[in-house]
Coordinates of C-alpha atoms in Angstrom, one line a residue:
M1 CA 10.4 111.6 133.1
E2 CA 14.6 111.7 133.0
R3 CA 16.0 109.1 135.2
P4 CA 18.5 111.0 137.9
F5 CA 21.4 108.7 137.2
G6 CA 20.9 109.1 133.3
A7 CA 23.4 110.4 131.2
R8 CA 21.5 113.6 130.2
A9 CA 21.6 114.0 134.6
R10 CA 25.1 113.5 134.5
L11 CA 26.0 115.9 131.6
R12 CA 23.7 118.5 134.0
W13 CA 25.5 118.0 136.8
I14 CA 29.2 119.1 135.0
H15 CA 27.1 121.8 133.9
L16 CA 26.0 123.2 137.3
I17 CA 29.2 122.4 138.6
L18 CA 31.1 124.6 135.5
G19 CA 28.9 127.4 137.0
G20 CA 30.0 126.8 140.7
A21 CA 33.3 127.3 138.9
L22 CA 32.7 130.4 137.1
L23 CA 30.9 132.1 140.7
M24 CA 34.6 131.0 142.6
P25 CA 36.6 134.5 141.6
Y26 CA 33.7 136.9 142.2
F27 CA 32.8 134.3 145.9
L28 CA 36.9 135.2 146.5
L29 CA 36.3 138.9 146.1
T30 CA 33.5 139.6 148.0
Q31 CA 34.5 137.1 150.8
V32 CA 37.9 139.6 151.2
V33 CA 35.1 142.2 151.5
V34 CA 32.8 140.4 153.9
G35 CA 35.4 139.2 155.8
A36 CA 36.9 142.9 156.5
A37 CA 33.9 144.6 157.5
G38 CA 33.3 141.3 160.2
G39 CA 36.2 142.6 161.7
G40 CA 39.4 141.2 159.7
V41 CA 37.7 137.3 160.2
N42 CA 38.2 135.1 157.3
A43 CA 35.0 134.4 155.8
L44 CA 36.0 130.9 154.8
N45 CA 35.8 130.1 159.1
S46 CA 32.4 132.0 159.2
L47 CA 29.4 129.6 157.7
P48 CA 27.2 132.8 157.9
L49 CA 29.7 135.2 156.7
S50 CA 30.5 132.4 153.5
F51 CA 26.7 133.2 152.5
A52 CA 27.1 137.0 153.0
A53 CA 29.6 136.7 150.7
Y54 CA 28.1 134.1 148.4
G55 CA 24.8 136.9 148.1
A56 CA 27.4 139.6 147.7
A57 CA 28.5 137.8 144.6
L58 CA 25.8 137.5 142.6
P59 CA 24.9 140.7 142.2
L60 CA 28.8 141.3 140.6
V61 CA 27.9 138.0 138.3
A62 CA 24.0 139.8 137.1
V63 CA 26.5 143.1 136.2
T64 CA 28.9 141.3 134.3
G65 CA 25.9 139.1 132.8
L66 CA 24.8 142.0 130.8
F67 CA 27.6 141.7 128.7
G68 CA 26.7 140.6 124.9
L69 CA 29.4 137.7 124.8
V70 CA 28.3 136.1 127.8
R71 CA 24.6 134.5 125.7
P72 CA 26.8 133.0 122.7
M73 CA 28.8 131.5 126.0
S74 CA 26.0 130.0 128.2
V75 CA 24.0 129.3 124.9
A76 CA 27.4 126.6 124.0
A77 CA 27.0 125.2 126.9
V78 CA 23.2 124.8 127.4
R79 CA 23.9 123.0 124.2
A80 CA 26.6 120.6 125.3
L81 CA 25.5 120.0 128.6
G82 CA 22.2 120.8 129.1
G83 CA 20.4 118.7 126.9
V84 CA 18.4 121.6 125.3
P85 CA 17.8 121.6 121.5
G86 CA 19.9 124.4 119.3
E87 CA 17.2 126.2 117.6
R88 CA 15.3 126.8 121.0
L89 CA 18.3 129.0 122.0
A90 CA 19.3 132.3 120.7
Q91 CA 22.6 132.7 118.2
G92 CA 25.0 135.4 118.7
P93 CA 25.5 138.1 121.3
A94 CA 22.4 139.6 122.7
R95 CA 21.6 142.9 120.7
T96 CA 19.0 144.4 123.0
W97 CA 19.1 145.9 126.5
A98 CA 16.0 142.8 127.1
A99 CA 17.8 140.0 125.6
R100 CA 20.9 141.3 127.8
G101 CA 18.7 141.5 131.2
R102 CA 17.3 138.1 130.2
T103 CA 21.0 136.6 129.8
S104 CA 22.1 138.4 132.9
A105 CA 19.3 136.2 134.7
W106 CA 20.1 133.3 133.4
W107 CA 24.0 133.7 134.3
T108 CA 23.2 134.7 138.1
L109 CA 20.8 131.5 138.0
H110 CA 23.6 129.5 136.9
L111 CA 26.2 130.6 138.9
G112 CA 24.3 130.9 142.2
V113 CA 22.2 127.7 141.7
G114 CA 25.8 125.7 140.2
A115 CA 27.8 127.1 143.7
L116 CA 25.4 125.6 145.5
V117 CA 25.0 122.5 144.1
S118 CA 29.0 122.2 143.8
G119 CA 29.1 122.8 147.8
I120 CA 26.6 120.1 148.4
T121 CA 28.5 117.9 146.2
L122 CA 32.1 118.4 148.1
A123 CA 30.5 118.6 151.5
V124 CA 28.1 116.0 151.7
P125 CA 29.5 112.7 150.3
P126 CA 32.2 112.4 152.4
A127 CA 30.2 112.7 155.6
A128 CA 27.7 110.1 153.7
V129 CA 30.6 107.8 153.4
M130 CA 31.9 107.8 157.1
L131 CA 27.9 107.4 158.4
I132 CA 27.8 104.1 155.5
A133 CA 31.0 102.6 157.3
L134 CA 30.5 103.6 160.5
P135 CA 29.2 100.5 162.3
F136 CA 31.8 98.9 160.4
V137 CA 35.4 101.1 161.6
S138 CA 35.5 101.5 165.0
R139 CA 38.2 104.4 164.7
L140 CA 35.4 106.3 163.1
W141 CA 33.1 106.4 166.3
E142 CA 35.5 109.7 167.9
P143 CA 35.0 111.7 164.7
A144 CA 31.0 110.9 164.5
V145 CA 30.7 111.9 168.2
G146 CA 32.4 115.7 167.4
F147 CA 29.8 115.8 164.6
G148 CA 27.0 115.7 166.8
W149 CA 24.9 112.5 165.2
F150 CA 23.8 111.2 168.4
G151 CA 20.4 110.3 167.3
V152 CA 22.3 108.2 164.6
L153 CA 24.8 106.8 167.2
A154 CA 22.0 105.7 169.4
E155 CA 21.2 102.8 166.8
P156 CA 23.9 102.4 164.5
W157 CA 22.3 100.4 162.2
L158 CA 20.6 103.8 161.1
A159 CA 23.9 105.6 160.1
P160 CA 24.2 103.9 156.6
V161 CA 20.4 104.0 156.0
L162 CA 21.4 108.1 156.5
G163 CA 24.8 108.0 154.3
I164 CA 22.5 106.3 151.5
A165 CA 19.9 108.8 151.6
L166 CA 22.6 111.8 152.2
L167 CA 23.7 110.6 149.2
A168 CA 20.7 110.0 146.7
G169 CA 19.6 113.7 148.1
V170 CA 22.8 115.4 146.4
V171 CA 21.8 112.8 143.7
L172 CA 18.3 114.0 143.7
C173 CA 19.3 117.7 144.2
A174 CA 21.6 118.0 140.7
A175 CA 18.8 116.2 138.5
G176 CA 16.5 118.5 139.8
A177 CA 18.6 121.5 139.8
G178 CA 19.8 120.1 136.4
A179 CA 16.0 120.2 135.0
L180 CA 15.3 123.5 136.4
L181 CA 18.1 125.6 134.5
A182 CA 17.4 123.1 131.2
R183 CA 13.5 124.6 131.8
L184 CA 14.4 127.8 132.2
A185 CA 17.0 128.3 129.5
P186 CA 15.1 128.1 126.4
V187 CA 13.3 131.7 128.2
L188 CA 16.0 133.1 129.6
L189 CA 18.6 132.6 126.4
G190 CA 15.7 131.8 123.5
P191 CA 15.4 134.2 120.6
T192 CA 14.0 137.3 121.0
A193 CA 12.0 138.7 118.4
A194 CA 15.3 141.3 117.2
D195 CA 17.1 137.8 117.3
R196 CA 14.4 136.4 115.0
L197 CA 14.4 139.1 112.2
A198 CA 18.1 139.3 112.4
A199 CA 17.8 135.6 111.7
A200 CA 15.6 136.1 109.1
E201 CA 17.3 138.7 107.6
E202 CA 20.6 136.8 107.2
R203 CA 18.7 133.9 105.9
A204 CA 17.3 136.3 103.4
A205 CA 21.0 137.4 102.1
D206 CA 22.3 134.3 101.9
L207 CA 19.1 132.6 100.2
A208 CA 20.0 135.7 97.8
V209 CA 23.2 134.7 97.0
R210 CA 23.0 131.7 96.6
N211 CA 19.9 132.1 93.8
R212 CA 22.1 135.0 92.2
L213 CA 24.9 132.0 91.9
A214 CA 22.4 129.7 90.6
R215 CA 21.8 131.6 88.3
E216 CA 25.0 132.2 87.0
L217 CA 26.0 128.7 86.8
H218 CA 23.0 128.5 84.6
D219 CA 23.5 131.0 82.5
A220 CA 27.0 130.4 81.8
V221 CA 27.0 126.5 82.1
G222 CA 24.0 126.2 79.8
H223 CA 24.6 128.6 77.6
A224 CA 28.0 126.6 76.8
L225 CA 26.5 123.4 76.9
S226 CA 23.3 124.2 74.5
A227 CA 26.5 125.9 72.2
V228 CA 28.8 123.1 72.1
T229 CA 26.3 120.8 71.3
L230 CA 25.4 122.5 68.1
Q231 CA 28.5 123.9 67.2
A232 CA 29.3 120.0 66.8
S233 CA 26.2 119.0 65.7
A234 CA 26.7 121.6 62.6
A235 CA 30.9 120.2 62.4
R236 CA 29.3 116.5 62.2
R237 CA 27.0 117.7 59.3
V238 CA 30.0 119.7 57.3
L239 CA 33.0 117.7 58.3
D240 CA 33.7 116.7 54.9
S241 CA 32.6 118.9 52.5
D242 CA 33.3 122.4 54.4
P243 CA 36.6 122.1 56.6
G244 CA 37.3 125.6 57.0
F245 CA 33.8 125.6 58.8
V246 CA 34.7 122.3 61.2
R247 CA 37.9 124.6 62.0
E248 CA 36.2 127.3 63.2
A249 CA 33.5 125.2 65.2
L250 CA 36.2 123.6 66.8
A251 CA 37.8 126.9 67.7
A252 CA 34.5 128.0 69.5
I253 CA 34.3 124.7 71.0
E254 CA 37.5 125.1 72.4
D255 CA 37.4 128.7 73.1
T256 CA 33.5 128.1 74.9
T257 CA 34.5 125.5 76.9
R258 CA 37.7 127.3 78.3
R259 CA 35.7 130.5 79.5
T260 CA 33.0 128.5 81.1
V261 CA 35.5 126.2 83.2
G262 CA 37.0 129.5 83.9
E263 CA 33.3 131.0 85.1
L264 CA 32.6 127.8 86.9
D265 CA 36.0 127.4 88.6
A266 CA 35.0 131.0 90.1
V267 CA 31.8 129.9 91.1
L268 CA 32.6 127.2 93.5
G269 CA 35.3 129.2 94.4
L270 CA 32.5 131.6 95.9
L271 CA 30.6 128.9 97.5
R272 CA 33.8 127.1 99.5
E273 CA 34.0 130.6 101.0
G274 CA 30.4 129.4 102.9
D275 CA 28.1 131.9 104.1
G276 CA 30.4 135.2 104.7
V277 CA 29.8 135.8 100.4
A278 CA 27.2 138.7 100.6
A279 CA 25.5 139.6 97.3
G280 CA 28.1 142.2 96.9
D281 CA 30.9 139.8 96.2
A282 CA 29.3 138.0 93.8
D283 CA 28.6 141.0 91.7
G284 CA 32.1 142.4 92.5
A285 CA 33.3 138.5 90.9
G286 CA 32.4 139.7 87.7
G287 CA 36.2 140.3 86.9
A288 CA 37.5 136.9 87.9
G289 CA 35.7 135.8 85.5
I290 CA 31.7 135.0 87.3
A291 CA 30.3 137.6 85.0
P292 CA 31.3 139.1 81.9
T293 CA 30.3 142.6 81.0
L294 CA 27.9 144.0 77.8
A295 CA 30.9 146.0 77.0
A296 CA 33.7 143.7 76.6
D297 CA 32.6 140.0 76.1
L298 CA 29.2 140.4 73.8
D299 CA 31.2 140.4 70.6
G300 CA 32.8 136.5 71.5
L301 CA 29.3 135.6 72.7
L302 CA 28.3 136.2 69.3
D303 CA 30.9 134.8 67.5
R304 CA 31.0 131.3 69.6
S305 CA 26.8 131.5 69.1
R306 CA 27.3 132.3 65.2
A307 CA 29.8 128.8 64.9
S308 CA 27.1 127.0 65.9
G309 CA 25.3 127.4 62.0
T310 CA 22.4 129.9 62.9
P311 CA 23.0 133.2 61.5
I312 CA 22.6 135.9 64.1
T313 CA 22.1 139.8 63.4
A314 CA 23.1 142.3 66.0
R315 CA 22.7 145.9 66.1
Q316 CA 23.6 147.8 68.6
D317 CA 23.3 151.7 69.8
P318 CA 25.3 152.7 72.7
G319 CA 23.6 156.0 72.7
P320 CA 24.1 159.8 73.0
A321 CA 27.6 159.2 74.5
G322 CA 28.4 156.4 72.1
D323 CA 30.3 153.9 74.4
W324 CA 29.3 150.9 75.9
E325 CA 32.2 151.6 78.4
R326 CA 29.9 154.3 80.4
I327 CA 27.0 151.7 81.3
P328 CA 27.2 151.1 84.7
A329 CA 29.2 147.8 85.6
I330 CA 25.9 145.6 87.4
A331 CA 24.1 146.8 84.4
S332 CA 26.4 145.6 81.9
R333 CA 26.6 142.7 83.6
E334 CA 23.0 141.5 84.2
A335 CA 22.2 142.7 80.1
Y336 CA 25.4 140.4 78.9
R337 CA 23.4 137.4 80.9
I338 CA 20.1 138.0 79.7
V339 CA 21.7 138.4 76.3
Q340 CA 23.3 135.4 77.2
E341 CA 19.8 133.2 78.1
G342 CA 18.2 134.6 74.8
L343 CA 20.4 133.6 72.9
S344 CA 20.6 129.9 74.6
N345 CA 16.8 129.9 74.0
A346 CA 17.0 130.7 70.3
L347 CA 19.6 128.2 70.0
R348 CA 17.6 125.2 72.0
H349 CA 14.6 125.8 70.7
G350 CA 14.3 128.5 67.8
A351 CA 14.2 128.3 64.0
G352 CA 16.3 130.1 61.5
P353 CA 17.9 133.7 61.8
V354 CA 18.2 135.5 65.4
D355 CA 17.5 139.4 65.3
L356 CA 19.4 140.7 68.4
R357 CA 18.6 144.8 69.0
I358 CA 20.7 146.5 72.1
L359 CA 19.0 150.1 72.9
A360 CA 20.8 152.5 75.3
R361 CA 18.0 155.4 75.0
V362 CA 17.3 158.7 77.3
R363 CA 13.6 158.2 78.0
G364 CA 10.7 160.9 78.4
G365 CA 11.8 164.4 79.2
N366 CA 13.6 163.4 82.7
E367 CA 16.3 162.6 81.2
E368 CA 16.6 159.2 82.8
E369 CA 18.3 156.4 80.5
E370 CA 17.7 153.1 80.1
L371 CA 18.5 149.9 78.1
E372 CA 16.5 147.7 75.8
I373 CA 17.2 144.6 75.0
T374 CA 15.1 142.9 71.7
M375 CA 15.4 139.5 70.8
T376 CA 13.7 137.8 68.0
N377 CA 13.6 134.8 65.8
D378 CA 11.2 132.1 64.3
P379 CA 10.1 129.5 67.3
G380 CA 10.4 126.2 66.2
A381 CA 8.8 123.0 67.4
A382 CA 9.5 123.8 71.1
A383 CA 8.2 126.8 70.8
Q384 CA 5.4 125.9 73.4
D385 CA 7.9 124.2 76.1
R386 CA 9.3 128.1 76.7
T387 CA 5.5 129.9 77.2
T388 CA 5.8 128.7 80.3
G389 CA 9.0 130.1 81.5
G390 CA 11.9 127.7 82.3
R391 CA 14.7 128.6 85.0
G392 CA 16.8 130.8 82.4
L393 CA 13.8 133.0 81.9
R394 CA 13.0 133.6 85.8
G395 CA 16.8 133.8 86.3
A396 CA 16.9 136.8 83.5
A397 CA 13.2 138.4 85.0
E398 CA 15.1 138.4 88.2
R399 CA 18.1 139.9 87.1
A400 CA 16.5 142.7 85.4
A401 CA 13.8 143.1 88.5
L402 CA 17.3 143.6 90.4
L403 CA 17.9 147.0 88.4
G404 CA 14.3 147.5 88.8
G405 CA 13.5 146.4 85.3
H406 CA 11.6 143.8 83.2
V407 CA 11.7 141.1 81.0
E408 CA 8.8 140.2 78.6
A409 CA 9.1 137.0 76.6
G410 CA 6.6 135.2 74.6
P411 CA 5.2 134.9 70.9
H412 CA 4.9 138.4 69.5
G413 CA 4.0 139.0 65.8
G414 CA 4.4 135.3 64.5
R415 CA 7.7 134.9 66.2
W416 CA 9.2 134.5 69.9
R417 CA 10.4 138.2 71.3
L418 CA 13.0 138.3 74.7
R419 CA 12.7 141.8 75.3
A420 CA 14.4 143.4 78.4
V421 CA 14.1 147.1 79.5
L422 CA 16.7 147.8 82.2
P423 CA 16.6 151.3 83.8
L424 CA 20.6 153.0 84.1
G425 CA 19.8 155.2 86.9
G426 CA 20.4 158.2 85.2
G427 CA 21.1 160.2 81.9
P428 CA 24.3 159.6 79.7
R429 CA 27.3 159.9 81.5

């Protein structure tokens, strides 16, 4: 059971007084109207008219509670002062009329109850202090008589008891009202089905972006580390016998690390932007170095991979149009990363030369074009490690799936084969 004098109860009391303060503009407006309807009497000087103005203000409060931005403001106040965990409250503006109706009910309840608690907080303590001091200060006798406290004055020792009881009543009243609002907050301000669906979609979109950025980091950095390791190893082996090859390997290492640092910097820049990054932003950042394209960067990738000493044979057929530049940008970027992952696997796990074939062709009689990437090499001693598929192969499969394609990887005809088919969304353009 929560303590009525505890820190949480005090914060909820402040929350109630805040509600009372928010009701004042409505009350001041309605008390003018009520006073005019009562023959020009000032409603503030009449308790019945003050309650009438209070009652007339509540419908106005309910109407303003229908505005979408009322909910995030109320949620922030409840989370900070009401002691309600944030996961039990909805995030963002109310999206449906049902949610707005619940928010309106909360807004009316908060301001209405808060106004009553605020009035009690302002009016009762001075009277309670007067009662407590009554037996000890004779000058308070006549004001007390004016208040009509004859029963108390007949027994002066009862006055302090009544005063203390009044103060305790104020505290208990505020604590009870605060606990009631805290209990009702998740009911009236909690997430609706639409809110949960929107939150799930937002989390899914955020996860998709992070997964994509993780794939970019894995493919770019993983390939670079594999290539640089093999290039340095090959250069070390022929350091004395083939200085020309060593120079080429060092140049390739320099080019690989420079490009990879640029890609890494761009990906980290997107991560620093936070949750506002959308999947389209990650795609569109290819020009900044995150995702090189098949048309512009494949030759450089092959040259840097060959510098490790592994022979790579590449056969490329851009299809009927004879131009890689016409390939859609997203397909060109994903194809490049798939080739890069295949080369990384071949350099790390394979043995002997790598045979790469990239073919753009029209499929069947429906004039739909697809891009086929086939890469084969001798499996080497570590081929078994690849049969289960690591992050890179899963990432390649995810890239192909984004375009409606697929990836196959595994032993084929005594060699290791990686085959990817990517639909290009139409005939030659």
